[in-house]
């Protein structure tokens, strides 16, 4: 989440990956070793100069409220960044609601229905301007400064963009215990002010990364404090999960395991996405050979918009924040739904696709349309939310679900036979001008709680074990006030989480065996 360069005299833990941790504090280093270390340092600096930082979001709703953090993303090929890279969600919401970059309504929207769901994500000022219920926070200013100076600079309240002076250097402990602790009270004060202006606060959507120092450390600290101050309000996370092959930092497994352990009791529902999966979707479905972060963010924005659409627009089957956890989370710890979105088609291909309700529903159950690299055919579904938008009627959705239930590749656990929660919003998906996605009459976002998501955890746990067995990079965390025992505690908690998923699947298998007898 925060940049990997060291600041304030602190070194990036991942920059030390080319040599072993010193066993003696006064070990001599000869000239050849010094030249090698200097070469490694220069290569890391050059890599960072070429990297582009993505800005997702962090949010909560207006009957909720938005909080936006700066996540790290994988170093995929990218064009030069602009403020839109960090504003994909707010920009899309503005287009959907007819709000201009300065916060005022378009002439067309003024003539339409005046109460068009604005209050969910926007508050209205006395001058008729709409301001997002959003808080941007980061431990260093570079990325948020691009929002402050970008096209949408007049849209956001300047006091709700909070930055520190030094980053977390890819270190969970810096984000959670040292640098982050200095800024948390200021952020919570802004959260209280925005929450007090909500007519009926439903909860928070928090966007952050798992692999970076700010996203993992400060994100976990914020979730802890939100639980204390707003214990009964929903807290939903959108997490940028470390991609299996495209790593931005050597210490991503440490940060990810530590933040998951810390937030496990404080998050009601966590929607994970990984850059590798989204990159593959853009390349395969949209024909983009070298997707940029803007391409990735536009797709993620469509997913988030679909999830929150029923809060903002009319529909026959609306879903609110509380319903997500009620319908998706059978046990408190099993709260990591798999996200899928369909159809993802380019404008060139759209005219050749029927995109019927039945087709797009079936597409969501294919691994190629899912936001995390795992194969749901290897697991069993506990619950599924199908969130339709656009030209869709209940009769078509029921027929599509009936077709799904006949497929042997889609298996539900025996103790949850119903399986499907359906939401319909009449507002069709909105496309960003000049974007990659085709303008469509209908779309569906699927949120499914499946035991297959444990595959993602097991791969990350394996990487954690390889490093921690040698205690590699641990001293950087201990040096920031963290106890070494927290590593073992976090790893044991993740092992227990994997076992929880295994037991859920095993219970279903046991019942199947009993039925055969």
mmCIF file of N, CA and C in Angstrom, residues 18-149:
data_model
loop_
_atom_site.group_PDB
_atom_site.id
_atom_site.type_symbol
_atom_site.label_atom_id
_atom_site.label_comp_id
_atom_site.label_asym_id
_atom_site.label_seq_id
_atom_site.Cartn_x
_atom_site.Cartn_y
_atom_site.Cartn_z
ATOM 1 N N UNK A 18 18.496 -9.733 -0.731
ATOM 2 C CA UNK A 18 19.600 -10.373 -1.432
ATOM 3 C C UNK A 18 20.656 -10.935 -0.497
ATOM 4 N N UNK A 19 20.518 -10.712 0.798
ATOM 5 C CA UNK A 19 21.515 -11.255 1.714
ATOM 6 C C UNK A 19 20.821 -11.711 2.992
ATOM 7 N N UNK A 20 21.517 -12.524 3.767
ATOM 8 C CA UNK A 20 20.936 -13.071 4.983
ATOM 9 C C UNK A 20 20.988 -12.050 6.107
ATOM 10 N N UNK A 21 20.140 -12.239 7.095
ATOM 11 C CA UNK A 21 20.154 -11.357 8.256
ATOM 12 C C UNK A 21 21.467 -11.554 9.012
ATOM 13 N N UNK A 22 22.165 -10.472 9.391
ATOM 14 C CA UNK A 22 23.441 -10.618 10.094
ATOM 15 C C UNK A 22 23.270 -11.368 11.405
ATOM 16 N N UNK A 23 24.196 -12.251 11.673
ATOM 17 C CA UNK A 23 24.149 -12.988 12.939
ATOM 18 C C UNK A 23 24.972 -12.277 14.008
ATOM 19 N N UNK A 24 25.884 -11.387 13.579
ATOM 20 C CA UNK A 24 26.679 -10.613 14.534
ATOM 21 C C UNK A 24 26.555 -9.143 14.173
ATOM 22 N N UNK A 25 26.269 -8.280 15.140
ATOM 23 C CA UNK A 25 26.048 -6.874 14.829
ATOM 24 C C UNK A 25 27.268 -6.174 14.260
ATOM 25 N N UNK A 26 28.485 -6.634 14.559
ATOM 26 C CA UNK A 26 29.693 -5.951 14.101
ATOM 27 C C UNK A 26 30.393 -6.686 12.969
ATOM 28 N N UNK A 27 29.652 -7.476 12.196
ATOM 29 C CA UNK A 27 30.269 -8.218 11.105
ATOM 30 C C UNK A 27 30.830 -7.252 10.070
ATOM 31 N N UNK A 28 32.059 -7.505 9.605
ATOM 32 C CA UNK A 28 32.680 -6.651 8.608
ATOM 33 C C UNK A 28 32.168 -6.995 7.217
ATOM 34 N N UNK A 29 32.073 -5.981 6.392
ATOM 35 C CA UNK A 29 31.663 -6.169 5.005
ATOM 36 C C UNK A 29 32.785 -5.652 4.121
ATOM 37 N N UNK A 30 33.333 -6.498 3.254
ATOM 38 C CA UNK A 30 34.439 -6.067 2.408
ATOM 39 C C UNK A 30 33.933 -5.228 1.241
ATOM 40 N N UNK A 31 34.885 -4.709 0.457
ATOM 41 C CA UNK A 31 34.532 -3.795 -0.632
ATOM 42 C C UNK A 31 33.646 -4.463 -1.674
ATOM 43 N N UNK A 32 33.941 -5.724 -1.972
ATOM 44 C CA UNK A 32 33.139 -6.417 -2.986
ATOM 45 C C UNK A 32 31.687 -6.557 -2.540
ATOM 46 N N UNK A 33 31.491 -6.881 -1.250
ATOM 47 C CA UNK A 33 30.131 -6.989 -0.728
ATOM 48 C C UNK A 33 29.427 -5.638 -0.739
ATOM 49 N N UNK A 34 30.190 -4.574 -0.415
ATOM 50 C CA UNK A 34 29.595 -3.246 -0.433
ATOM 51 C C UNK A 34 29.114 -2.885 -1.833
ATOM 52 N N UNK A 35 29.950 -3.218 -2.842
ATOM 53 C CA UNK A 35 29.551 -2.911 -4.222
ATOM 54 C C UNK A 35 28.306 -3.706 -4.609
ATOM 55 N N UNK A 36 28.238 -4.962 -4.150
ATOM 56 C CA UNK A 36 27.077 -5.792 -4.465
ATOM 57 C C UNK A 36 25.810 -5.232 -3.821
ATOM 58 N N UNK A 37 25.925 -4.812 -2.548
ATOM 59 C CA UNK A 37 24.772 -4.243 -1.864
ATOM 60 C C UNK A 37 24.331 -2.936 -2.508
ATOM 61 N N UNK A 38 25.306 -2.127 -2.919
ATOM 62 C CA UNK A 38 24.973 -0.864 -3.578
ATOM 63 C C UNK A 38 24.270 -1.126 -4.901
ATOM 64 N N UNK A 39 24.740 -2.158 -5.619
ATOM 65 C CA UNK A 39 24.085 -2.517 -6.880
ATOM 66 C C UNK A 39 22.652 -2.963 -6.658
ATOM 67 N N UNK A 40 22.444 -3.771 -5.595
ATOM 68 C CA UNK A 40 21.084 -4.209 -5.274
ATOM 69 C C UNK A 40 20.195 -3.013 -4.940
ATOM 70 N N UNK A 41 20.754 -2.089 -4.187
ATOM 71 C CA UNK A 41 19.969 -0.915 -3.787
ATOM 72 C C UNK A 41 19.552 -0.087 -5.000
ATOM 73 N N UNK A 42 20.490 0.090 -5.933
ATOM 74 C CA UNK A 42 20.185 0.874 -7.132
ATOM 75 C C UNK A 42 19.128 0.188 -7.990
ATOM 76 N N UNK A 43 19.208 -1.145 -8.083
ATOM 77 C CA UNK A 43 18.211 -1.863 -8.886
ATOM 78 C C UNK A 43 16.816 -1.717 -8.282
ATOM 79 N N UNK A 44 16.748 -1.769 -6.954
ATOM 80 C CA UNK A 44 15.456 -1.604 -6.294
ATOM 81 C C UNK A 44 14.901 -0.210 -6.539
ATOM 82 N N UNK A 45 15.772 0.805 -6.448
ATOM 83 C CA UNK A 45 15.330 2.184 -6.684
ATOM 84 C C UNK A 45 14.812 2.351 -8.099
ATOM 85 N N UNK A 46 15.524 1.763 -9.076
ATOM 86 C CA UNK A 46 15.085 1.869 -10.473
ATOM 87 C C UNK A 46 13.741 1.169 -10.671
ATOM 88 N N UNK A 47 13.575 0.023 -9.995
ATOM 89 C CA UNK A 47 12.300 -0.690 -10.107
ATOM 90 C C UNK A 47 11.156 0.156 -9.567
ATOM 91 N N UNK A 48 11.416 0.831 -8.442
ATOM 92 C CA UNK A 48 10.377 1.660 -7.841
ATOM 93 C C UNK A 48 10.034 2.855 -8.712
ATOM 94 N N UNK A 49 11.047 3.408 -9.387
ATOM 95 C CA UNK A 49 10.784 4.557 -10.253
ATOM 96 C C UNK A 49 9.865 4.188 -11.402
ATOM 97 N N UNK A 50 9.977 2.923 -11.856
ATOM 98 C CA UNK A 50 9.148 2.488 -12.978
ATOM 99 C C UNK A 50 7.742 2.095 -12.526
ATOM 100 N N UNK A 51 7.596 1.785 -11.225
ATOM 101 C CA UNK A 51 6.301 1.309 -10.742
ATOM 102 C C UNK A 51 5.289 2.433 -10.663
ATOM 103 N N UNK A 52 4.044 2.072 -10.773
ATOM 104 C CA UNK A 52 2.968 3.043 -10.661
ATOM 105 C C UNK A 52 2.042 2.580 -9.554
ATOM 106 N N UNK A 53 1.690 3.483 -8.649
ATOM 107 C CA UNK A 53 0.865 3.101 -7.507
ATOM 108 C C UNK A 53 -0.601 3.318 -7.823
ATOM 109 N N UNK A 54 -1.350 2.306 -7.519
ATOM 110 C CA UNK A 54 -2.788 2.365 -7.755
ATOM 111 C C UNK A 54 -3.497 2.939 -6.541
ATOM 112 N N UNK A 55 -4.605 3.545 -6.785
ATOM 113 C CA UNK A 55 -5.396 4.020 -5.686
ATOM 114 C C UNK A 55 -6.753 3.399 -5.778
ATOM 115 N N UNK A 56 -7.074 2.516 -4.928
ATOM 116 C CA UNK A 56 -8.430 1.986 -4.880
ATOM 117 C C UNK A 56 -9.191 2.888 -3.932
ATOM 118 N N UNK A 57 -9.902 2.272 -3.001
ATOM 119 C CA UNK A 57 -10.629 3.069 -2.088
ATOM 120 C C UNK A 57 -10.840 2.404 -0.777
ATOM 121 N N UNK A 58 -11.443 3.161 0.035
ATOM 122 C CA UNK A 58 -11.824 2.633 1.272
ATOM 123 C C UNK A 58 -13.149 3.211 1.527
ATOM 124 N N UNK A 59 -14.178 2.500 1.862
ATOM 125 C CA UNK A 59 -15.412 3.188 1.909
ATOM 126 C C UNK A 59 -16.354 2.726 2.960
ATOM 127 N N UNK A 60 -17.382 3.406 3.211
ATOM 128 C CA UNK A 60 -18.460 3.078 4.039
ATOM 129 C C UNK A 60 -19.642 3.759 3.486
ATOM 130 N N UNK A 61 -20.886 3.486 3.872
ATOM 131 C CA UNK A 61 -21.979 4.011 3.082
ATOM 132 C C UNK A 61 -22.716 5.143 3.724
ATOM 133 N N UNK A 62 -23.534 5.770 2.996
ATOM 134 C CA UNK A 62 -24.126 7.005 3.388
ATOM 135 C C UNK A 62 -25.419 6.830 4.040
ATOM 136 N N UNK A 63 -26.118 6.338 3.842
ATOM 137 C CA UNK A 63 -26.679 5.784 4.973
ATOM 138 C C UNK A 63 -25.469 5.090 5.387
ATOM 139 N N UNK A 64 -24.408 5.261 4.727
ATOM 140 C CA UNK A 64 -23.128 4.736 5.021
ATOM 141 C C UNK A 64 -22.113 5.793 4.769
ATOM 142 N N UNK A 65 -20.859 5.388 4.705
ATOM 143 C CA UNK A 65 -19.824 6.379 4.589
ATOM 144 C C UNK A 65 -18.615 5.787 3.924
ATOM 145 N N UNK A 66 -17.915 6.604 3.187
ATOM 146 C CA UNK A 66 -16.784 6.092 2.410
ATOM 147 C C UNK A 66 -15.467 6.454 3.062
ATOM 148 N N UNK A 67 -14.566 5.475 3.144
ATOM 149 C CA UNK A 67 -13.217 5.752 3.616
ATOM 150 C C UNK A 67 -12.277 5.169 2.590
ATOM 151 N N UNK A 68 -11.366 5.952 2.076
ATOM 152 C CA UNK A 68 -10.532 5.438 0.996
ATOM 153 C C UNK A 68 -9.076 5.413 1.420
ATOM 154 N N UNK A 69 -8.471 4.233 1.328
ATOM 155 C CA UNK A 69 -7.058 4.051 1.639
ATOM 156 C C UNK A 69 -6.290 3.864 0.362
ATOM 157 N N UNK A 70 -4.998 3.981 0.423
ATOM 158 C CA UNK A 70 -4.184 3.781 -0.755
ATOM 159 C C UNK A 70 -3.621 2.388 -0.787
ATOM 160 N N UNK A 71 -4.064 1.517 -1.720
ATOM 161 C CA UNK A 71 -3.545 0.176 -1.769
ATOM 162 C C UNK A 71 -2.354 0.040 -2.691
ATOM 163 N N UNK A 72 -1.574 -0.988 -2.487
ATOM 164 C CA UNK A 72 -0.508 -1.350 -3.418
ATOM 165 C C UNK A 72 -1.058 -2.294 -4.458
ATOM 166 N N UNK A 73 -0.502 -2.248 -5.651
ATOM 167 C CA UNK A 73 -0.906 -3.190 -6.690
ATOM 168 C C UNK A 73 0.331 -3.810 -7.297
ATOM 169 N N UNK A 74 0.128 -4.863 -8.053
ATOM 170 C CA UNK A 74 1.249 -5.540 -8.689
ATOM 171 C C UNK A 74 1.845 -4.678 -9.785
ATOM 172 N N UNK A 75 3.151 -4.775 -10.045
ATOM 173 C CA UNK A 75 3.797 -3.931 -11.043
ATOM 174 C C UNK A 75 3.516 -4.405 -12.458
ATOM 175 N N UNK A 76 2.249 -4.339 -12.864
ATOM 176 C CA UNK A 76 1.892 -4.717 -14.212
ATOM 177 C C UNK A 76 2.210 -3.568 -15.150
ATOM 178 N N UNK A 77 2.311 -3.819 -16.469
ATOM 179 C CA UNK A 77 2.565 -2.740 -17.395
ATOM 180 C C UNK A 77 1.493 -1.668 -17.272
ATOM 181 N N UNK A 78 1.891 -0.413 -17.242
ATOM 182 C CA UNK A 78 0.930 0.647 -17.022
ATOM 183 C C UNK A 78 1.316 1.891 -17.789
ATOM 184 N N UNK A 79 0.313 2.643 -18.160
ATOM 185 C CA UNK A 79 0.564 3.951 -18.733
ATOM 186 C C UNK A 79 0.828 4.920 -17.601
ATOM 187 N N UNK A 80 1.153 6.160 -17.944
ATOM 188 C CA UNK A 80 1.390 7.151 -16.909
ATOM 189 C C UNK A 80 0.115 7.351 -16.105
ATOM 190 N N UNK A 81 0.234 7.470 -14.794
ATOM 191 C CA UNK A 81 -0.966 7.570 -13.978
ATOM 192 C C UNK A 81 -1.554 8.964 -14.021
ATOM 193 N N UNK A 82 -2.844 9.073 -13.818
ATOM 194 C CA UNK A 82 -3.453 10.356 -13.561
ATOM 195 C C UNK A 82 -4.431 10.168 -12.425
ATOM 196 N N UNK A 83 -5.108 11.240 -12.046
ATOM 197 C CA UNK A 83 -5.951 11.161 -10.859
ATOM 198 C C UNK A 83 -7.097 10.183 -11.035
ATOM 199 N N UNK A 84 -7.489 9.895 -12.287
ATOM 200 C CA UNK A 84 -8.578 8.949 -12.495
ATOM 201 C C UNK A 84 -8.190 7.567 -11.987
ATOM 202 N N UNK A 85 -6.910 7.237 -12.024
ATOM 203 C CA UNK A 85 -6.493 5.924 -11.530
ATOM 204 C C UNK A 85 -6.894 5.738 -10.079
ATOM 205 N N UNK A 86 -6.920 6.839 -9.338
ATOM 206 C CA UNK A 86 -7.206 6.757 -7.918
ATOM 207 C C UNK A 86 -8.656 7.124 -7.618
ATOM 208 N N UNK A 87 -9.448 7.401 -8.669
ATOM 209 C CA UNK A 87 -10.803 7.881 -8.470
ATOM 210 C C UNK A 87 -11.822 7.064 -9.244
ATOM 211 N N UNK A 88 -11.503 5.833 -9.571
ATOM 212 C CA UNK A 88 -12.397 5.064 -10.427
ATOM 213 C C UNK A 88 -13.786 4.935 -9.824
ATOM 214 N N UNK A 89 -13.881 4.640 -8.525
ATOM 215 C CA UNK A 89 -15.200 4.497 -7.905
ATOM 216 C C UNK A 89 -15.959 5.812 -7.841
ATOM 217 N N UNK A 90 -15.390 6.887 -7.246
ATOM 218 C CA UNK A 90 -16.137 8.149 -7.194
ATOM 219 C C UNK A 90 -16.491 8.682 -8.576
ATOM 220 N N UNK A 91 -15.611 8.520 -9.541
ATOM 221 C CA UNK A 91 -15.915 9.007 -10.883
ATOM 222 C C UNK A 91 -17.116 8.267 -11.461
ATOM 223 N N UNK A 92 -17.158 6.952 -11.280
ATOM 224 C CA UNK A 92 -18.281 6.170 -11.791
ATOM 225 C C UNK A 92 -19.568 6.546 -11.071
ATOM 226 N N UNK A 93 -19.511 6.743 -9.758
ATOM 227 C CA UNK A 93 -20.702 7.158 -9.019
ATOM 228 C C UNK A 93 -21.212 8.505 -9.519
ATOM 229 N N UNK A 94 -20.303 9.424 -9.799
ATOM 230 C CA UNK A 94 -20.708 10.737 -10.313
ATOM 231 C C UNK A 94 -21.437 10.593 -11.648
ATOM 232 N N UNK A 95 -20.926 9.741 -12.516
ATOM 233 C CA UNK A 95 -21.583 9.521 -13.805
ATOM 234 C C UNK A 95 -22.965 8.897 -13.611
ATOM 235 N N UNK A 96 -23.073 7.956 -12.689
ATOM 236 C CA UNK A 96 -24.350 7.284 -12.458
ATOM 237 C C UNK A 96 -25.402 8.231 -11.897
ATOM 238 N N UNK A 97 -24.960 9.196 -11.097
ATOM 239 C CA UNK A 97 -25.906 10.107 -10.453
ATOM 240 C C UNK A 97 -26.007 11.457 -11.155
ATOM 241 N N UNK A 98 -25.262 11.649 -12.242
ATOM 242 C CA UNK A 98 -25.335 12.915 -12.958
ATOM 243 C C UNK A 98 -24.679 14.062 -12.220
ATOM 244 N N UNK A 99 -23.566 13.787 -11.553
ATOM 245 C CA UNK A 99 -22.834 14.812 -10.808
ATOM 246 C C UNK A 99 -21.559 15.163 -11.568
ATOM 247 N N UNK A 100 -21.300 16.447 -11.726
ATOM 248 C CA UNK A 100 -20.124 16.916 -12.449
ATOM 249 C C UNK A 100 -18.887 16.875 -11.549
ATOM 250 N N UNK A 101 -17.683 17.003 -12.136
ATOM 251 C CA UNK A 101 -16.457 16.968 -11.320
ATOM 252 C C UNK A 101 -16.385 18.045 -10.244
ATOM 253 N N UNK A 102 -17.151 19.139 -10.400
ATOM 254 C CA UNK A 102 -17.139 20.181 -9.369
ATOM 255 C C UNK A 102 -18.174 19.933 -8.275
ATOM 256 N N UNK A 103 -18.946 18.838 -8.401
ATOM 257 C CA UNK A 103 -19.904 18.489 -7.365
ATOM 258 C C UNK A 103 -21.331 18.929 -7.631
ATOM 259 N N UNK A 104 -21.560 19.691 -8.693
ATOM 260 C CA UNK A 104 -22.910 20.162 -9.008
ATOM 261 C C UNK A 104 -23.570 19.242 -10.027
ATOM 262 N N UNK A 105 -24.899 19.199 -9.996
ATOM 263 C CA UNK A 105 -25.642 18.332 -10.895
ATOM 264 C C UNK A 105 -25.578 18.833 -12.331
ATOM 265 N N UNK A 106 -25.629 17.902 -13.257
ATOM 266 C CA UNK A 106 -25.734 18.270 -14.667
ATOM 267 C C UNK A 106 -27.142 18.811 -14.927
ATOM 268 N N UNK A 107 -27.294 19.570 -16.019
ATOM 269 C CA UNK A 107 -28.602 20.138 -16.352
ATOM 270 C C UNK A 107 -29.634 19.035 -16.569
ATOM 271 N N UNK A 108 -29.202 17.954 -17.176
ATOM 272 C CA UNK A 108 -30.116 16.837 -17.426
ATOM 273 C C UNK A 108 -30.617 16.239 -16.123
ATOM 274 N N UNK A 109 -29.724 16.108 -15.141
ATOM 275 C CA UNK A 109 -30.124 15.529 -13.864
ATOM 276 C C UNK A 109 -31.037 16.469 -13.089
ATOM 277 N N UNK A 110 -30.824 17.769 -13.212
ATOM 278 C CA UNK A 110 -31.678 18.724 -12.504
ATOM 279 C C UNK A 110 -33.133 18.605 -12.940
ATOM 280 N N UNK A 111 -33.336 18.256 -14.207
ATOM 281 C CA UNK A 111 -34.699 18.146 -14.736
ATOM 282 C C UNK A 111 -35.334 16.800 -14.395
ATOM 283 N N UNK A 112 -34.525 15.856 -13.992
ATOM 284 C CA UNK A 112 -35.032 14.518 -13.667
ATOM 285 C C UNK A 112 -35.426 14.447 -12.199
ATOM 286 N N UNK A 113 -35.580 13.234 -11.711
ATOM 287 C CA UNK A 113 -35.966 13.005 -10.314
ATOM 288 C C UNK A 113 -34.933 13.624 -9.382
ATOM 289 N N UNK A 114 -35.330 14.602 -8.550
ATOM 290 C CA UNK A 114 -34.341 15.263 -7.687
ATOM 291 C C UNK A 114 -33.772 14.345 -6.611
ATOM 292 N N UNK A 115 -34.557 13.389 -6.148
ATOM 293 C CA UNK A 115 -34.084 12.466 -5.110
ATOM 294 C C UNK A 115 -33.695 11.149 -5.770
ATOM 295 N N UNK A 116 -32.478 11.096 -6.270
ATOM 296 C CA UNK A 116 -32.061 9.949 -7.077
ATOM 297 C C UNK A 116 -30.983 9.146 -6.357
ATOM 298 N N UNK A 117 -31.186 8.892 -5.072
ATOM 299 C CA UNK A 117 -30.246 8.078 -4.321
ATOM 300 C C UNK A 117 -28.931 8.756 -3.999
ATOM 301 N N UNK A 118 -28.886 10.092 -4.090
ATOM 302 C CA UNK A 118 -27.625 10.788 -3.847
ATOM 303 C C UNK A 118 -27.127 10.602 -2.421
ATOM 304 N N UNK A 119 -28.058 10.570 -1.475
ATOM 305 C CA UNK A 119 -27.658 10.641 -0.071
ATOM 306 C C UNK A 119 -26.895 9.420 0.407
ATOM 307 N N UNK A 120 -26.896 8.338 -0.370
ATOM 308 C CA UNK A 120 -26.162 7.151 0.056
ATOM 309 C C UNK A 120 -24.671 7.411 0.094
ATOM 310 N N UNK A 121 -24.141 8.036 -0.941
ATOM 311 C CA UNK A 121 -22.707 8.294 -1.009
ATOM 312 C C UNK A 121 -22.351 9.774 -0.987
ATOM 313 N N UNK A 122 -23.348 10.649 -1.092
ATOM 314 C CA UNK A 122 -23.070 12.084 -1.169
ATOM 315 C C UNK A 122 -23.931 12.843 -0.165
ATOM 316 N N UNK A 123 -23.371 13.915 0.375
ATOM 317 C CA UNK A 123 -24.140 14.837 1.208
ATOM 318 C C UNK A 123 -24.278 16.156 0.453
ATOM 319 N N UNK A 124 -25.417 16.820 0.609
ATOM 320 C CA UNK A 124 -25.682 18.056 -0.128
ATOM 321 C C UNK A 124 -25.385 19.267 0.748
ATOM 322 N N UNK A 125 -24.690 20.241 0.185
ATOM 323 C CA UNK A 125 -24.382 21.481 0.901
ATOM 324 C C UNK A 125 -25.502 22.491 0.680
ATOM 325 N N UNK A 126 -25.416 23.618 1.381
ATOM 326 C CA UNK A 126 -26.423 24.661 1.228
ATOM 327 C C UNK A 126 -26.438 25.276 -0.153
ATOM 328 N N UNK A 127 -25.322 25.189 -0.875
ATOM 329 C CA UNK A 127 -25.231 25.742 -2.225
ATOM 330 C C UNK A 127 -25.667 24.749 -3.303
ATOM 331 N N UNK A 128 -26.162 23.586 -2.892
ATOM 332 C CA UNK A 128 -26.603 22.597 -3.858
ATOM 333 C C UNK A 128 -25.483 21.751 -4.428
ATOM 334 N N UNK A 129 -24.341 21.741 -3.773
ATOM 335 C CA UNK A 129 -23.213 20.919 -4.212
ATOM 336 C C UNK A 129 -23.249 19.584 -3.480
ATOM 337 N N UNK A 130 -22.867 18.529 -4.184
ATOM 338 C CA UNK A 130 -22.845 17.191 -3.596
ATOM 339 C C UNK A 130 -21.403 16.779 -3.301
ATOM 340 N N UNK A 131 -21.156 16.452 -2.033
ATOM 341 C CA UNK A 131 -19.807 16.113 -1.568
ATOM 342 C C UNK A 131 -19.790 14.640 -1.157
ATOM 343 N N UNK A 132 -18.851 13.852 -1.670
ATOM 344 C CA UNK A 132 -18.803 12.428 -1.300
ATOM 345 C C UNK A 132 -18.563 12.226 0.191
ATOM 346 N N UNK A 133 -19.228 11.256 0.739
ATOM 347 C CA UNK A 133 -18.982 10.873 2.135
ATOM 348 C C UNK A 133 -17.742 9.982 2.141
ATOM 349 N N UNK A 134 -16.618 10.596 1.894
ATOM 350 C CA UNK A 134 -15.386 9.851 1.629
ATOM 351 C C UNK A 134 -14.233 10.416 2.433
ATOM 352 N N UNK A 135 -13.397 9.530 2.926
ATOM 353 C CA UNK A 135 -12.165 9.953 3.593
ATOM 354 C C UNK A 135 -11.002 9.214 2.949
ATOM 355 N N UNK A 136 -10.063 9.977 2.425
ATOM 356 C CA UNK A 136 -8.821 9.401 1.915
ATOM 357 C C UNK A 136 -7.781 9.506 3.021
ATOM 358 N N UNK A 137 -7.051 8.442 3.269
ATOM 359 C CA UNK A 137 -5.972 8.541 4.245
ATOM 360 C C UNK A 137 -4.778 7.716 3.792
ATOM 361 N N UNK A 138 -3.611 8.261 4.016
ATOM 362 C CA UNK A 138 -2.368 7.601 3.636
ATOM 363 C C UNK A 138 -1.270 8.135 4.539
ATOM 364 N N UNK A 139 -0.264 7.323 4.781
ATOM 365 C CA UNK A 139 0.811 7.736 5.681
ATOM 366 C C UNK A 139 1.818 8.648 5.008
ATOM 367 N N UNK A 140 1.772 8.764 3.682
ATOM 368 C CA UNK A 140 2.619 9.729 2.979
ATOM 369 C C UNK A 140 1.774 10.416 1.910
ATOM 370 N N UNK A 141 2.154 11.619 1.472
ATOM 371 C CA UNK A 141 1.228 12.464 0.713
ATOM 372 C C UNK A 141 1.201 12.289 -0.797
ATOM 373 N N UNK A 142 2.143 11.585 -1.405
ATOM 374 C CA UNK A 142 2.298 11.646 -2.857
ATOM 375 C C UNK A 142 1.039 11.277 -3.630
ATOM 376 N N UNK A 143 0.405 10.169 -3.270
ATOM 377 C CA UNK A 143 -0.740 9.694 -4.045
ATOM 378 C C UNK A 143 -1.967 10.564 -3.809
ATOM 379 N N UNK A 144 -2.250 10.903 -2.565
ATOM 380 C CA UNK A 144 -3.409 11.746 -2.277
ATOM 381 C C UNK A 144 -3.224 13.133 -2.881
ATOM 382 N N UNK A 145 -1.989 13.593 -3.010
ATOM 383 C CA UNK A 145 -1.736 14.884 -3.654
ATOM 384 C C UNK A 145 -2.219 14.884 -5.099
ATOM 385 N N UNK A 146 -2.183 13.732 -5.747
ATOM 386 C CA UNK A 146 -2.680 13.665 -7.123
ATOM 387 C C UNK A 146 -4.190 13.848 -7.162
ATOM 388 N N UNK A 147 -4.876 13.420 -6.112
ATOM 389 C CA UNK A 147 -6.312 13.679 -6.018
ATOM 390 C C UNK A 147 -6.550 15.158 -5.738
ATOM 391 N N UNK A 148 -5.728 15.741 -4.868
ATOM 392 C CA UNK A 148 -5.886 17.152 -4.505
ATOM 393 C C UNK A 148 -5.693 18.089 -5.691
ATOM 394 N N UNK A 149 -4.912 17.653 -6.662
ATOM 395 C CA UNK A 149 -4.616 18.520 -7.806
ATOM 396 C C UNK A 149 -5.267 18.039 -9.098
#
